[in-house]
Amino acid sequence: MDYLAPIATRAGGTYQDPVSILNLEVELLYKKVEKATDDAKDMMAKKKDAVSTSPEVAKGLDACVGQYNKATDDLAKALLECSEKKNGATVEQMLSSALQSIRSCDAVFGGKSGEKDAPMAEANEEMIDMAELGMEISGKWLAKGKAQTKSIS
Protein backbone atom coordinates (compact mmCIF):
# COMPACT_ATOMS: atom_id res chain seq x y z
CA MET A 1 0.00 0.00 0.00
CA ASP A 2 3.03 2.25 -0.02
CA TYR A 3 2.10 3.26 -3.55
CA LEU A 4 -1.01 5.08 -2.21
CA ALA A 5 1.00 7.48 -0.01
CA PRO A 6 1.99 9.92 -2.81
CA ILE A 7 -1.60 10.16 -3.96
CA ALA A 8 -2.96 10.85 -0.50
CA THR A 9 -0.29 13.52 -0.08
CA ARG A 10 -1.08 15.04 -3.47
CA ALA A 11 -4.72 15.44 -2.51
CA GLY A 12 -4.12 16.77 0.97
CA GLY A 13 -3.91 13.38 2.65
CA THR A 14 -7.57 12.87 3.52
CA TYR A 15 -9.96 10.61 1.73
CA GLN A 16 -13.21 10.01 3.51
CA ASP A 17 -15.22 8.36 0.81
CA PRO A 18 -14.32 4.87 -0.41
CA VAL A 19 -15.22 5.69 -4.02
CA SER A 20 -12.46 8.33 -4.24
CA ILE A 21 -9.92 5.92 -2.78
CA LEU A 22 -11.13 3.14 -5.08
CA ASN A 23 -10.88 5.40 -8.11
CA LEU A 24 -7.24 6.14 -7.24
CA GLU A 25 -6.50 2.46 -6.66
CA VAL A 26 -8.02 1.43 -10.00
CA GLU A 27 -6.19 4.25 -11.78
CA LEU A 28 -2.86 3.12 -10.31
CA LEU A 29 -3.57 -0.50 -11.19
CA TYR A 30 -4.49 0.49 -14.75
CA LYS A 31 -1.14 2.28 -15.13
CA LYS A 32 0.72 -0.68 -13.61
CA VAL A 33 -0.94 -3.09 -16.06
CA GLU A 34 -0.07 -0.79 -18.98
CA LYS A 35 3.57 -0.78 -17.84
CA ALA A 36 3.57 -4.57 -17.46
CA THR A 37 2.18 -4.85 -21.00
CA ASP A 38 4.99 -2.67 -22.33
CA ASP A 39 7.57 -4.62 -20.32
CA ALA A 40 6.27 -7.95 -21.65
CA LYS A 41 6.38 -6.61 -25.22
CA ASP A 42 9.96 -5.41 -24.67
CA MET A 43 10.94 -8.83 -23.31
CA MET A 44 9.33 -10.51 -26.32
CA ALA A 45 11.34 -8.32 -28.68
CA LYS A 46 14.56 -9.14 -26.82
CA LYS A 47 13.71 -12.85 -26.69
CA LYS A 48 13.22 -12.98 -30.46
CA ASP A 49 16.75 -11.62 -30.86
CA ALA A 50 18.24 -14.16 -28.45
CA VAL A 51 18.95 -17.46 -30.19
CA SER A 52 19.07 -19.45 -26.93
CA THR A 53 15.63 -18.40 -25.71
CA SER A 54 12.88 -20.97 -25.72
CA PRO A 55 9.86 -20.36 -27.97
CA GLU A 56 7.62 -21.25 -25.01
CA VAL A 57 8.80 -18.15 -23.13
CA ALA A 58 7.96 -15.92 -26.10
CA LYS A 59 4.54 -17.58 -26.42
CA GLY A 60 3.97 -17.15 -22.70
CA LEU A 61 4.83 -13.47 -22.84
CA ASP A 62 2.50 -13.05 -25.80
CA ALA A 63 -0.28 -14.71 -23.79
CA CYS A 64 0.47 -12.33 -20.90
CA VAL A 65 0.13 -9.34 -23.23
CA GLY A 66 -3.30 -10.64 -24.28
CA GLN A 67 -4.34 -11.12 -20.65
CA TYR A 68 -3.05 -7.68 -19.71
CA ASN A 69 -5.06 -6.16 -22.58
CA LYS A 70 -8.19 -7.81 -21.17
CA ALA A 71 -7.31 -6.45 -17.73
CA THR A 72 -6.92 -2.88 -19.03
CA ASP A 73 -10.31 -3.14 -20.77
CA ASP A 74 -11.91 -4.24 -17.50
CA LEU A 75 -10.10 -1.56 -15.52
CA ALA A 76 -11.22 1.14 -17.98
CA LYS A 77 -14.82 0.07 -17.32
CA ALA A 78 -14.18 0.13 -13.58
CA LEU A 79 -12.74 3.65 -13.83
CA LEU A 80 -15.83 4.83 -15.68
CA GLU A 81 -18.09 3.36 -13.00
CA CYS A 82 -15.99 4.97 -10.25
CA SER A 83 -15.89 8.38 -11.89
CA GLU A 84 -19.65 8.36 -12.32
CA LYS A 85 -20.13 6.77 -8.86
CA LYS A 86 -22.55 4.36 -10.46
CA ASN A 87 -22.26 0.85 -9.16
CA GLY A 88 -19.81 -0.68 -6.71
CA ALA A 89 -20.87 -4.18 -7.74
CA THR A 90 -19.81 -3.51 -11.34
CA VAL A 91 -16.46 -2.15 -10.19
CA GLU A 92 -15.92 -5.21 -8.02
CA GLN A 93 -16.84 -7.45 -10.96
CA MET A 94 -14.42 -5.64 -13.30
CA LEU A 95 -11.63 -5.84 -10.71
CA SER A 96 -12.30 -9.55 -10.27
CA SER A 97 -12.09 -10.06 -14.02
CA ALA A 98 -8.84 -8.06 -14.22
CA LEU A 99 -7.45 -10.09 -11.33
CA GLN A 100 -8.25 -13.32 -13.16
CA SER A 101 -6.51 -12.05 -16.29
CA ILE A 102 -3.38 -11.16 -14.34
CA ARG A 103 -3.38 -14.55 -12.60
CA SER A 104 -3.73 -16.19 -16.02
CA CYS A 105 -0.34 -14.75 -16.96
CA ASP A 106 1.23 -16.59 -14.03
CA ALA A 107 -0.58 -19.78 -15.02
CA VAL A 108 0.94 -19.61 -18.51
CA PHE A 109 4.34 -20.14 -16.91
CA GLY A 110 3.01 -22.87 -14.64
CA GLY A 111 3.64 -20.93 -11.50
CA LYS A 112 2.31 -18.52 -9.00
CA SER A 113 3.29 -14.93 -8.42
CA GLY A 114 6.69 -14.60 -6.90
CA GLU A 115 8.25 -17.65 -8.57
CA LYS A 116 11.55 -16.76 -10.19
CA ASP A 117 11.04 -18.62 -13.48
CA ALA A 118 7.98 -16.60 -14.50
CA PRO A 119 9.29 -13.44 -16.23
CA MET A 120 6.36 -11.30 -15.12
CA ALA A 121 6.06 -12.78 -11.61
CA GLU A 122 7.14 -9.69 -9.68
CA ALA A 123 4.85 -7.34 -11.61
CA ASN A 124 1.98 -9.83 -11.39
CA GLU A 125 2.38 -10.17 -7.64
CA GLU A 126 2.11 -6.41 -7.14
CA MET A 127 -0.86 -6.11 -9.54
CA ILE A 128 -2.65 -8.99 -7.80
CA ASP A 129 -2.20 -7.25 -4.44
CA MET A 130 -3.51 -4.00 -5.91
CA ALA A 131 -6.56 -5.68 -7.47
CA GLU A 132 -7.36 -7.50 -4.23
CA LEU A 133 -7.13 -4.24 -2.29
CA GLY A 134 -9.41 -2.60 -4.85
CA MET A 135 -11.94 -5.37 -4.35
CA GLU A 136 -11.82 -4.82 -0.58
CA ILE A 137 -12.44 -1.10 -1.07
CA SER A 138 -15.31 -1.75 -3.49
CA GLY A 139 -16.79 -4.03 -0.82
CA LYS A 140 -16.74 -1.05 1.56
CA TRP A 141 -18.48 1.04 -1.10
CA LEU A 142 -21.17 -1.61 -1.39
CA ALA A 143 -21.50 -1.88 2.39
CA LYS A 144 -21.77 1.91 2.71
CA GLY A 145 -24.47 1.97 0.02
CA LYS A 146 -26.45 -0.77 1.78
CA ALA A 147 -26.19 1.07 5.10
CA GLN A 148 -27.48 4.28 3.51
CA THR A 149 -30.35 2.40 1.87
CA LYS A 150 -31.34 0.88 5.22
CA SER A 151 -31.28 4.26 6.96
CA ILE A 152 -33.54 5.76 4.28
CA SER A 153 -36.09 2.94 4.54
Tab-separated table of N, CA and C in Angstrom:
chain	number	residue	atom	x	y	z
A	1	MET	N	0.805	-1.184	0.000
A	1	MET	CA	0.000	0.000	0.000
A	1	MET	C	0.853	1.256	0.000
A	2	ASP	N	2.149	1.093	0.009
A	2	ASP	CA	3.028	2.252	-0.017
A	2	ASP	C	2.786	3.116	-1.242
A	3	TYR	N	2.320	2.519	-2.320
A	3	TYR	CA	2.096	3.259	-3.552
A	3	TYR	C	0.942	4.248	-3.430
A	4	LEU	N	0.099	4.137	-2.406
A	4	LEU	CA	-1.007	5.078	-2.211
A	4	LEU	C	-0.561	6.361	-1.511
A	5	ALA	N	0.554	6.325	-0.789
A	5	ALA	CA	1.001	7.485	-0.015
A	5	ALA	C	1.179	8.748	-0.854
A	6	PRO	N	1.841	8.686	-2.029
A	6	PRO	CA	1.990	9.917	-2.810
A	6	PRO	C	0.658	10.509	-3.257
A	7	ILE	N	-0.304	9.669	-3.503
A	7	ILE	CA	-1.599	10.156	-3.962
A	7	ILE	C	-2.338	10.831	-2.823
A	8	ALA	N	-2.307	10.234	-1.655
A	8	ALA	CA	-2.958	10.846	-0.501
A	8	ALA	C	-2.318	12.192	-0.192
A	9	THR	N	-1.003	12.264	-0.311
A	9	THR	CA	-0.287	13.517	-0.080
A	9	THR	C	-0.672	14.552	-1.126
A	10	ARG	N	-0.741	14.126	-2.380
A	10	ARG	CA	-1.081	15.036	-3.470
A	10	ARG	C	-2.441	15.675	-3.244
A	11	ALA	N	-3.357	14.944	-2.679
A	11	ALA	CA	-4.719	15.438	-2.507
A	11	ALA	C	-4.976	15.962	-1.095
A	12	GLY	N	-3.920	16.222	-0.355
A	12	GLY	CA	-4.116	16.765	0.973
A	12	GLY	C	-4.155	15.705	2.055
A	13	GLY	N	-4.052	14.449	1.674
A	13	GLY	CA	-3.914	13.383	2.646
A	13	GLY	C	-5.189	12.875	3.282
A	14	THR	N	-6.345	13.374	2.902
A	14	THR	CA	-7.566	12.868	3.521
A	14	THR	C	-8.555	12.407	2.466
A	15	TYR	N	-8.919	11.174	2.581
A	15	TYR	CA	-9.960	10.606	1.729
A	15	TYR	C	-10.983	9.970	2.646
A	16	GLN	N	-12.161	10.525	2.660
A	16	GLN	CA	-13.213	10.008	3.511
A	16	GLN	C	-14.050	8.970	2.780
A	17	ASP	N	-14.262	9.196	1.510
A	17	ASP	CA	-15.219	8.358	0.808
A	17	ASP	C	-14.510	7.247	0.037
A	18	PRO	N	-14.987	6.015	0.207
A	18	PRO	CA	-14.316	4.868	-0.408
A	18	PRO	C	-14.266	4.934	-1.932
A	19	VAL	N	-15.203	5.625	-2.557
A	19	VAL	CA	-15.216	5.695	-4.020
A	19	VAL	C	-14.002	6.473	-4.526
A	20	SER	N	-13.643	7.554	-3.841
A	20	SER	CA	-12.457	8.325	-4.240
A	20	SER	C	-11.190	7.495	-4.099
A	21	ILE	N	-11.086	6.774	-2.998
A	21	ILE	CA	-9.922	5.916	-2.784
A	21	ILE	C	-9.894	4.809	-3.830
A	22	LEU	N	-11.043	4.220	-4.088
A	22	LEU	CA	-11.131	3.145	-5.079
A	22	LEU	C	-10.752	3.650	-6.462
A	23	ASN	N	-11.216	4.827	-6.813
A	23	ASN	CA	-10.878	5.400	-8.113
A	23	ASN	C	-9.359	5.537	-8.260
A	24	LEU	N	-8.701	6.013	-7.208
A	24	LEU	CA	-7.243	6.142	-7.236
A	24	LEU	C	-6.568	4.778	-7.353
A	25	GLU	N	-7.069	3.807	-6.622
A	25	GLU	CA	-6.504	2.456	-6.657
A	25	GLU	C	-6.628	1.855	-8.055
A	26	VAL	N	-7.796	1.984	-8.656
A	26	VAL	CA	-8.017	1.432	-9.995
A	26	VAL	C	-7.147	2.162	-11.017
A	27	GLU	N	-7.033	3.475	-10.868
A	27	GLU	CA	-6.188	4.251	-11.783
A	27	GLU	C	-4.725	3.797	-11.705
A	28	LEU	N	-4.234	3.604	-10.489
A	28	LEU	CA	-2.858	3.124	-10.311
A	28	LEU	C	-2.674	1.726	-10.895
A	29	LEU	N	-3.646	0.867	-10.660
A	29	LEU	CA	-3.567	-0.495	-11.191
A	29	LEU	C	-3.577	-0.476	-12.710
A	30	TYR	N	-4.421	0.359	-13.289
A	30	TYR	CA	-4.490	0.494	-14.746
A	30	TYR	C	-3.109	0.860	-15.303
A	31	LYS	N	-2.470	1.849	-14.675
A	31	LYS	CA	-1.138	2.281	-15.128
A	31	LYS	C	-0.107	1.175	-14.948
A	32	LYS	N	-0.215	0.425	-13.861
A	32	LYS	CA	0.718	-0.677	-13.609
A	32	LYS	C	0.549	-1.771	-14.667
A	33	VAL	N	-0.691	-2.068	-15.037
A	33	VAL	CA	-0.936	-3.092	-16.061
A	33	VAL	C	-0.418	-2.612	-17.416
A	34	GLU	N	-0.619	-1.335	-17.721
A	34	GLU	CA	-0.071	-0.794	-18.977
A	34	GLU	C	1.447	-0.941	-19.016
A	35	LYS	N	2.107	-0.644	-17.897
A	35	LYS	CA	3.568	-0.777	-17.837
A	35	LYS	C	3.976	-2.241	-17.994
A	36	ALA	N	3.258	-3.140	-17.341
A	36	ALA	CA	3.569	-4.570	-17.458
A	36	ALA	C	3.400	-5.038	-18.902
A	37	THR	N	2.391	-4.516	-19.587
A	37	THR	CA	2.182	-4.851	-20.999
A	37	THR	C	3.384	-4.413	-21.822
A	38	ASP	N	3.816	-3.177	-21.614
A	38	ASP	CA	4.990	-2.666	-22.333
A	38	ASP	C	6.238	-3.483	-22.005
A	39	ASP	N	6.405	-3.823	-20.728
A	39	ASP	CA	7.570	-4.622	-20.322
A	39	ASP	C	7.554	-5.998	-20.983
A	40	ALA	N	6.381	-6.631	-21.021
A	40	ALA	CA	6.275	-7.953	-21.652
A	40	ALA	C	6.582	-7.861	-23.147
A	41	LYS	N	6.089	-6.807	-23.792
A	41	LYS	CA	6.383	-6.614	-25.222
A	41	LYS	C	7.880	-6.408	-25.447
A	42	ASP	N	8.508	-5.626	-24.562
A	42	ASP	CA	9.958	-5.413	-24.669
A	42	ASP	C	10.711	-6.729	-24.503
A	43	MET	N	10.290	-7.534	-23.520
A	43	MET	CA	10.936	-8.835	-23.311
A	43	MET	C	10.771	-9.729	-24.527
A	44	MET	N	9.578	-9.697	-25.120
A	44	MET	CA	9.334	-10.515	-26.317
A	44	MET	C	10.276	-10.106	-27.437
A	45	ALA	N	10.453	-8.810	-27.620
A	45	ALA	CA	11.337	-8.320	-28.680
A	45	ALA	C	12.770	-8.772	-28.420
A	46	LYS	N	13.199	-8.707	-27.173
A	46	LYS	CA	14.558	-9.135	-26.823
A	46	LYS	C	14.707	-10.647	-26.968
A	47	LYS	N	13.662	-11.390	-26.613
A	47	LYS	CA	13.714	-12.855	-26.691
A	47	LYS	C	13.820	-13.314	-28.140
A	48	LYS	N	13.159	-12.603	-29.039
A	48	LYS	CA	13.225	-12.978	-30.459
A	48	LYS	C	14.638	-12.813	-31.002
A	49	ASP	N	15.368	-11.851	-30.431
A	49	ASP	CA	16.747	-11.618	-30.861
A	49	ASP	C	17.718	-12.627	-30.254
A	50	ALA	N	17.345	-13.212	-29.126
A	50	ALA	CA	18.235	-14.157	-28.450
A	50	ALA	C	18.016	-15.563	-29.000
A	51	VAL	N	19.041	-16.138	-29.560
A	51	VAL	CA	18.955	-17.460	-30.188
A	51	VAL	C	18.666	-18.546	-29.156
A	52	SER	N	19.189	-18.399	-27.937
A	52	SER	CA	19.072	-19.453	-26.931
A	52	SER	C	17.742	-19.449	-26.174
A	53	THR	N	16.883	-18.510	-26.442
A	53	THR	CA	15.627	-18.403	-25.705
A	53	THR	C	14.596	-19.379	-26.243
A	54	SER	N	13.878	-19.988	-25.318
A	54	SER	CA	12.881	-20.973	-25.717
A	54	SER	C	11.662	-20.297	-26.333
A	55	PRO	N	11.076	-20.920	-27.353
A	55	PRO	CA	9.863	-20.358	-27.968
A	55	PRO	C	8.688	-20.327	-26.994
A	56	GLU	N	8.713	-21.218	-25.995
A	56	GLU	CA	7.625	-21.248	-25.007
A	56	GLU	C	7.576	-19.953	-24.194
A	57	VAL	N	8.756	-19.404	-23.894
A	57	VAL	CA	8.798	-18.152	-23.130
A	57	VAL	C	8.179	-17.024	-23.949
A	58	ALA	N	8.532	-16.959	-25.227
A	58	ALA	CA	7.963	-15.920	-26.098
A	58	ALA	C	6.453	-16.084	-26.217
A	59	LYS	N	5.986	-17.330	-26.354
A	59	LYS	CA	4.537	-17.578	-26.423
A	59	LYS	C	3.861	-17.186	-25.114
A	60	GLY	N	4.519	-17.504	-24.007
A	60	GLY	CA	3.966	-17.151	-22.703
A	60	GLY	C	3.845	-15.648	-22.522
A	61	LEU	N	4.874	-14.932	-22.930
A	61	LEU	CA	4.831	-13.469	-22.838
A	61	LEU	C	3.734	-12.899	-23.725
A	62	ASP	N	3.562	-13.485	-24.902
A	62	ASP	CA	2.495	-13.046	-25.800
A	62	ASP	C	1.130	-13.279	-25.154
A	63	ALA	N	0.982	-14.421	-24.492
A	63	ALA	CA	-0.276	-14.706	-23.788
A	63	ALA	C	-0.496	-13.698	-22.656
A	64	CYS	N	0.583	-13.334	-21.971
A	64	CYS	CA	0.473	-12.329	-20.901
A	64	CYS	C	0.001	-10.989	-21.463
A	65	VAL	N	0.550	-10.603	-22.599
A	65	VAL	CA	0.129	-9.342	-23.225
A	65	VAL	C	-1.372	-9.385	-23.504
A	66	GLY	N	-1.860	-10.497	-24.025
A	66	GLY	CA	-3.296	-10.644	-24.279
A	66	GLY	C	-4.113	-10.537	-22.999
A	67	GLN	N	-3.635	-11.177	-21.936
A	67	GLN	CA	-4.339	-11.115	-20.651
A	67	GLN	C	-4.297	-9.703	-20.064
A	68	TYR	N	-3.162	-9.052	-20.202
A	68	TYR	CA	-3.053	-7.676	-19.708
A	68	TYR	C	-3.983	-6.744	-20.486
A	69	ASN	N	-4.127	-6.976	-21.787
A	69	ASN	CA	-5.057	-6.159	-22.580
A	69	ASN	C	-6.489	-6.334	-22.081
A	70	LYS	N	-6.854	-7.576	-21.744
A	70	LYS	CA	-8.187	-7.815	-21.169
A	70	LYS	C	-8.329	-7.068	-19.840
A	71	ALA	N	-7.278	-7.125	-19.038
A	71	ALA	CA	-7.314	-6.452	-17.732
A	71	ALA	C	-7.489	-4.942	-17.893
A	72	THR	N	-6.774	-4.333	-18.850
A	72	THR	CA	-6.920	-2.881	-19.030
A	72	THR	C	-8.322	-2.529	-19.519
A	73	ASP	N	-8.918	-3.373	-20.348
A	73	ASP	CA	-10.305	-3.135	-20.771
A	73	ASP	C	-11.239	-3.143	-19.560
A	74	ASP	N	-11.069	-4.145	-18.695
A	74	ASP	CA	-11.907	-4.236	-17.496
A	74	ASP	C	-11.671	-3.060	-16.558
A	75	LEU	N	-10.423	-2.675	-16.416
A	75	LEU	CA	-10.103	-1.561	-15.521
A	75	LEU	C	-10.621	-0.233	-16.065
A	76	ALA	N	-10.644	-0.078	-17.382
A	76	ALA	CA	-11.217	1.136	-17.981
A	76	ALA	C	-12.708	1.228	-17.645
A	77	LYS	N	-13.398	0.091	-17.698
A	77	LYS	CA	-14.823	0.073	-17.322
A	77	LYS	C	-14.991	0.397	-15.842
A	78	ALA	N	-14.116	-0.145	-15.015
A	78	ALA	CA	-14.178	0.130	-13.576
A	78	ALA	C	-13.946	1.613	-13.295
A	79	LEU	N	-12.998	2.212	-14.006
A	79	LEU	CA	-12.736	3.648	-13.829
A	79	LEU	C	-13.952	4.487	-14.198
A	80	LEU	N	-14.624	4.110	-15.268
A	80	LEU	CA	-15.829	4.831	-15.675
A	80	LEU	C	-16.902	4.738	-14.589
A	81	GLU	N	-17.101	3.542	-14.066
A	81	GLU	CA	-18.094	3.355	-13.003
A	81	GLU	C	-17.730	4.177	-11.764
A	82	CYS	N	-16.446	4.193	-11.422
A	82	CYS	CA	-15.994	4.973	-10.252
A	82	CYS	C	-16.209	6.461	-10.470
A	83	SER	N	-15.798	6.943	-11.640
A	83	SER	CA	-15.890	8.385	-11.892
A	83	SER	C	-17.335	8.859	-11.896
A	84	GLU	N	-18.233	7.993	-12.308
A	84	GLU	CA	-19.653	8.357	-12.319
A	84	GLU	C	-20.360	7.908	-11.044
A	85	LYS	N	-19.595	7.277	-10.137
A	85	LYS	CA	-20.126	6.765	-8.862
A	85	LYS	C	-21.411	5.978	-9.075
A	86	LYS	N	-21.358	5.095	-10.071
A	86	LYS	CA	-22.554	4.358	-10.457
A	86	LYS	C	-22.801	3.127	-9.600
A	87	ASN	N	-21.917	2.149	-9.694
A	87	ASN	CA	-22.262	0.850	-9.155
A	87	ASN	C	-21.029	0.128	-8.628
A	88	GLY	N	-20.938	0.011	-7.321
A	88	GLY	CA	-19.813	-0.682	-6.705
A	88	GLY	C	-19.726	-2.136	-7.110
A	89	ALA	N	-20.876	-2.766	-7.348
A	89	ALA	CA	-20.870	-4.179	-7.743
A	89	ALA	C	-20.202	-4.357	-9.100
A	90	THR	N	-20.440	-3.438	-10.022
A	90	THR	CA	-19.812	-3.515	-11.343
A	90	THR	C	-18.308	-3.322	-11.223
A	91	VAL	N	-17.890	-2.384	-10.389
A	91	VAL	CA	-16.457	-2.151	-10.190
A	91	VAL	C	-15.814	-3.407	-9.615
A	92	GLU	N	-16.455	-3.987	-8.629
A	92	GLU	CA	-15.918	-5.209	-8.021
A	92	GLU	C	-15.821	-6.334	-9.051
A	93	GLN	N	-16.823	-6.439	-9.899
A	93	GLN	CA	-16.837	-7.452	-10.959
A	93	GLN	C	-15.700	-7.214	-11.960
A	94	MET	N	-15.489	-5.972	-12.349
A	94	MET	CA	-14.417	-5.644	-13.297
A	94	MET	C	-13.038	-5.892	-12.675
A	95	LEU	N	-12.891	-5.569	-11.397
A	95	LEU	CA	-11.628	-5.840	-10.707
A	95	LEU	C	-11.376	-7.342	-10.605
A	96	SER	N	-12.429	-8.089	-10.338
A	96	SER	CA	-12.302	-9.546	-10.267
A	96	SER	C	-11.871	-10.122	-11.608
A	97	SER	N	-12.446	-9.610	-12.669
A	97	SER	CA	-12.089	-10.064	-14.016
A	97	SER	C	-10.641	-9.697	-14.350
A	98	ALA	N	-10.232	-8.481	-13.996
A	98	ALA	CA	-8.845	-8.057	-14.224
A	98	ALA	C	-7.888	-8.926	-13.417
A	99	LEU	N	-8.264	-9.230	-12.193
A	99	LEU	CA	-7.450	-10.087	-11.331
A	99	LEU	C	-7.264	-11.464	-11.966
A	100	GLN	N	-8.330	-12.011	-12.494
A	100	GLN	CA	-8.253	-13.320	-13.156
A	100	GLN	C	-7.325	-13.264	-14.369
A	101	SER	N	-7.394	-12.195	-15.123
A	101	SER	CA	-6.513	-12.047	-16.291
A	101	SER	C	-5.046	-12.002	-15.871
A	102	ILE	N	-4.763	-11.268	-14.818
A	102	ILE	CA	-3.382	-11.164	-14.335
A	102	ILE	C	-2.902	-12.522	-13.831
A	103	ARG	N	-3.751	-13.213	-13.089
A	103	ARG	CA	-3.384	-14.553	-12.603
A	103	ARG	C	-3.167	-15.524	-13.762
A	104	SER	N	-3.889	-15.322	-14.848
A	104	SER	CA	-3.726	-16.189	-16.023
A	104	SER	C	-2.325	-16.082	-16.601
A	105	CYS	N	-1.718	-14.916	-16.491
A	105	CYS	CA	-0.343	-14.745	-16.961
A	105	CYS	C	0.593	-15.647	-16.160
A	106	ASP	N	0.415	-15.692	-14.852
A	106	ASP	CA	1.233	-16.589	-14.031
A	106	ASP	C	1.011	-18.045	-14.419
A	107	ALA	N	-0.244	-18.394	-14.682
A	107	ALA	CA	-0.577	-19.779	-15.018
A	107	ALA	C	0.099	-20.228	-16.312
A	108	VAL	N	0.284	-19.294	-17.239
A	108	VAL	CA	0.944	-19.607	-18.509
A	108	VAL	C	2.331	-20.189	-18.254
A	109	PHE	N	2.991	-19.679	-17.226
A	109	PHE	CA	4.340	-20.144	-16.908
A	109	PHE	C	4.325	-21.253	-15.857
A	110	GLY	N	3.133	-21.748	-15.551
A	110	GLY	CA	3.005	-22.873	-14.636
A	110	GLY	C	3.329	-22.553	-13.195
A	111	GLY	N	3.282	-21.293	-12.864
A	111	GLY	CA	3.644	-20.928	-11.501
A	111	GLY	C	2.678	-19.966	-10.874
A	112	LYS	N	3.075	-19.524	-9.734
A	112	LYS	CA	2.312	-18.525	-9.004
A	112	LYS	C	3.158	-17.275	-8.912
A	113	SER	N	2.540	-16.177	-8.579
A	113	SER	CA	3.288	-14.926	-8.421
A	113	SER	C	4.427	-15.126	-7.440
A	114	GLY	N	5.541	-14.526	-7.773
A	114	GLY	CA	6.693	-14.603	-6.896
A	114	GLY	C	7.689	-15.678	-7.281
A	115	GLU	N	7.307	-16.615	-8.142
A	115	GLU	CA	8.251	-17.645	-8.572
A	115	GLU	C	9.223	-17.045	-9.568
A	116	LYS	N	10.482	-17.393	-9.423
A	116	LYS	CA	11.551	-16.755	-10.188
A	116	LYS	C	11.514	-17.079	-11.678
A	117	ASP	N	10.977	-18.243	-12.066
A	117	ASP	CA	11.038	-18.624	-13.479
A	117	ASP	C	9.975	-17.951	-14.340
A	118	ALA	N	9.001	-17.316	-13.738
A	118	ALA	CA	7.980	-16.596	-14.501
A	118	ALA	C	8.473	-15.162	-14.712
A	119	PRO	N	8.694	-14.759	-15.972
A	119	PRO	CA	9.291	-13.444	-16.233
A	119	PRO	C	8.491	-12.266	-15.685
A	120	MET	N	7.195	-12.407	-15.575
A	120	MET	CA	6.360	-11.296	-15.117
A	120	MET	C	5.906	-11.481	-13.667
A	121	ALA	N	6.523	-12.421	-12.952
A	121	ALA	CA	6.064	-12.781	-11.607
A	121	ALA	C	6.028	-11.596	-10.643
A	122	GLU	N	7.074	-10.807	-10.625
A	122	GLU	CA	7.138	-9.688	-9.680
A	122	GLU	C	6.046	-8.655	-9.968
A	123	ALA	N	5.894	-8.303	-11.230
A	123	ALA	CA	4.845	-7.340	-11.609
A	123	ALA	C	3.465	-7.917	-11.314
A	124	ASN	N	3.276	-9.197	-11.641
A	124	ASN	CA	1.981	-9.830	-11.389
A	124	ASN	C	1.639	-9.828	-9.906
A	125	GLU	N	2.625	-10.127	-9.079
A	125	GLU	CA	2.379	-10.171	-7.641
A	125	GLU	C	1.883	-8.812	-7.131
A	126	GLU	N	2.527	-7.747	-7.569
A	126	GLU	CA	2.106	-6.410	-7.145
A	126	GLU	C	0.711	-6.076	-7.688
A	127	MET	N	0.461	-6.412	-8.949
A	127	MET	CA	-0.855	-6.108	-9.537
A	127	MET	C	-1.958	-6.915	-8.864
A	128	ILE	N	-1.665	-8.160	-8.505
A	128	ILE	CA	-2.652	-8.988	-7.802
A	128	ILE	C	-2.987	-8.360	-6.451
A	129	ASP	N	-1.962	-7.925	-5.723
A	129	ASP	CA	-2.203	-7.254	-4.436
A	129	ASP	C	-3.058	-6.004	-4.620
A	130	MET	N	-2.759	-5.233	-5.653
A	130	MET	CA	-3.510	-4.002	-5.912
A	130	MET	C	-4.966	-4.310	-6.251
A	131	ALA	N	-5.193	-5.317	-7.087
A	131	ALA	CA	-6.560	-5.681	-7.473
A	131	ALA	C	-7.341	-6.190	-6.264
A	132	GLU	N	-6.685	-6.991	-5.430
A	132	GLU	CA	-7.362	-7.502	-4.233
A	132	GLU	C	-7.726	-6.367	-3.282
A	133	LEU	N	-6.825	-5.396	-3.130
A	133	LEU	CA	-7.130	-4.236	-2.294
A	133	LEU	C	-8.301	-3.453	-2.883
A	134	GLY	N	-8.304	-3.281	-4.189
A	134	GLY	CA	-9.415	-2.596	-4.848
A	134	GLY	C	-10.740	-3.293	-4.604
A	135	MET	N	-10.708	-4.622	-4.615
A	135	MET	CA	-11.938	-5.374	-4.351
A	135	MET	C	-12.404	-5.168	-2.908
A	136	GLU	N	-11.458	-5.092	-1.979
A	136	GLU	CA	-11.824	-4.816	-0.583
A	136	GLU	C	-12.473	-3.439	-0.456
A	137	ILE	N	-11.890	-2.467	-1.125
A	137	ILE	CA	-12.436	-1.103	-1.065
A	137	ILE	C	-13.815	-1.060	-1.709
A	138	SER	N	-13.988	-1.755	-2.839
A	138	SER	CA	-15.307	-1.754	-3.485
A	138	SER	C	-16.336	-2.426	-2.582
A	139	GLY	N	-15.897	-3.408	-1.798
A	139	GLY	CA	-16.795	-4.026	-0.819
A	139	GLY	C	-17.259	-3.017	0.219
A	140	LYS	N	-16.362	-2.112	0.615
A	140	LYS	CA	-16.739	-1.054	1.562
A	140	LYS	C	-17.739	-0.086	0.923
A	141	TRP	N	-17.547	0.185	-0.371
A	141	TRP	CA	-18.483	1.038	-1.105
A	141	TRP	C	-19.861	0.394	-1.091
A	142	LEU	N	-19.897	-0.899	-1.386
A	142	LEU	CA	-21.173	-1.611	-1.395
A	142	LEU	C	-21.801	-1.611	-0.005
A	143	ALA	N	-20.989	-1.857	1.024
A	143	ALA	CA	-21.501	-1.880	2.394
A	143	ALA	C	-22.041	-0.508	2.792
A	144	LYS	N	-21.332	0.542	2.400
A	144	LYS	CA	-21.774	1.906	2.715
A	144	LYS	C	-23.102	2.195	2.019
A	145	GLY	N	-23.229	1.767	0.766
A	145	GLY	CA	-24.474	1.970	0.022
A	145	GLY	C	-25.641	1.236	0.654
A	146	LYS	N	-25.395	0.010	1.121
A	146	LYS	CA	-26.453	-0.766	1.777
A	146	LYS	C	-26.867	-0.115	3.088
A	147	ALA	N	-25.885	0.413	3.826
A	147	ALA	CA	-26.186	1.072	5.098
A	147	ALA	C	-27.028	2.322	4.863
A	148	GLN	N	-26.709	3.076	3.814
A	148	GLN	CA	-27.476	4.284	3.508
A	148	GLN	C	-28.887	3.923	3.069
A	149	THR	N	-29.027	2.840	2.311
A	149	THR	CA	-30.348	2.402	1.866
A	149	THR	C	-31.201	2.002	3.061
A	150	LYS	N	-30.607	1.298	4.029
A	150	LYS	CA	-31.345	0.878	5.221
A	150	LYS	C	-31.780	2.081	6.048
A	151	SER	N	-30.927	3.101	6.144
A	151	SER	CA	-31.276	4.261	6.963
A	151	SER	C	-32.374	5.102	6.314
A	152	ILE	N	-32.493	5.023	4.999
A	152	ILE	CA	-33.538	5.764	4.283
A	152	ILE	C	-34.878	5.056	4.431
A	153	SER	N	-34.852	3.728	4.483
A	153	SER	CA	-36.091	2.942	4.543
A	153	SER	C	-36.862	3.177	5.805
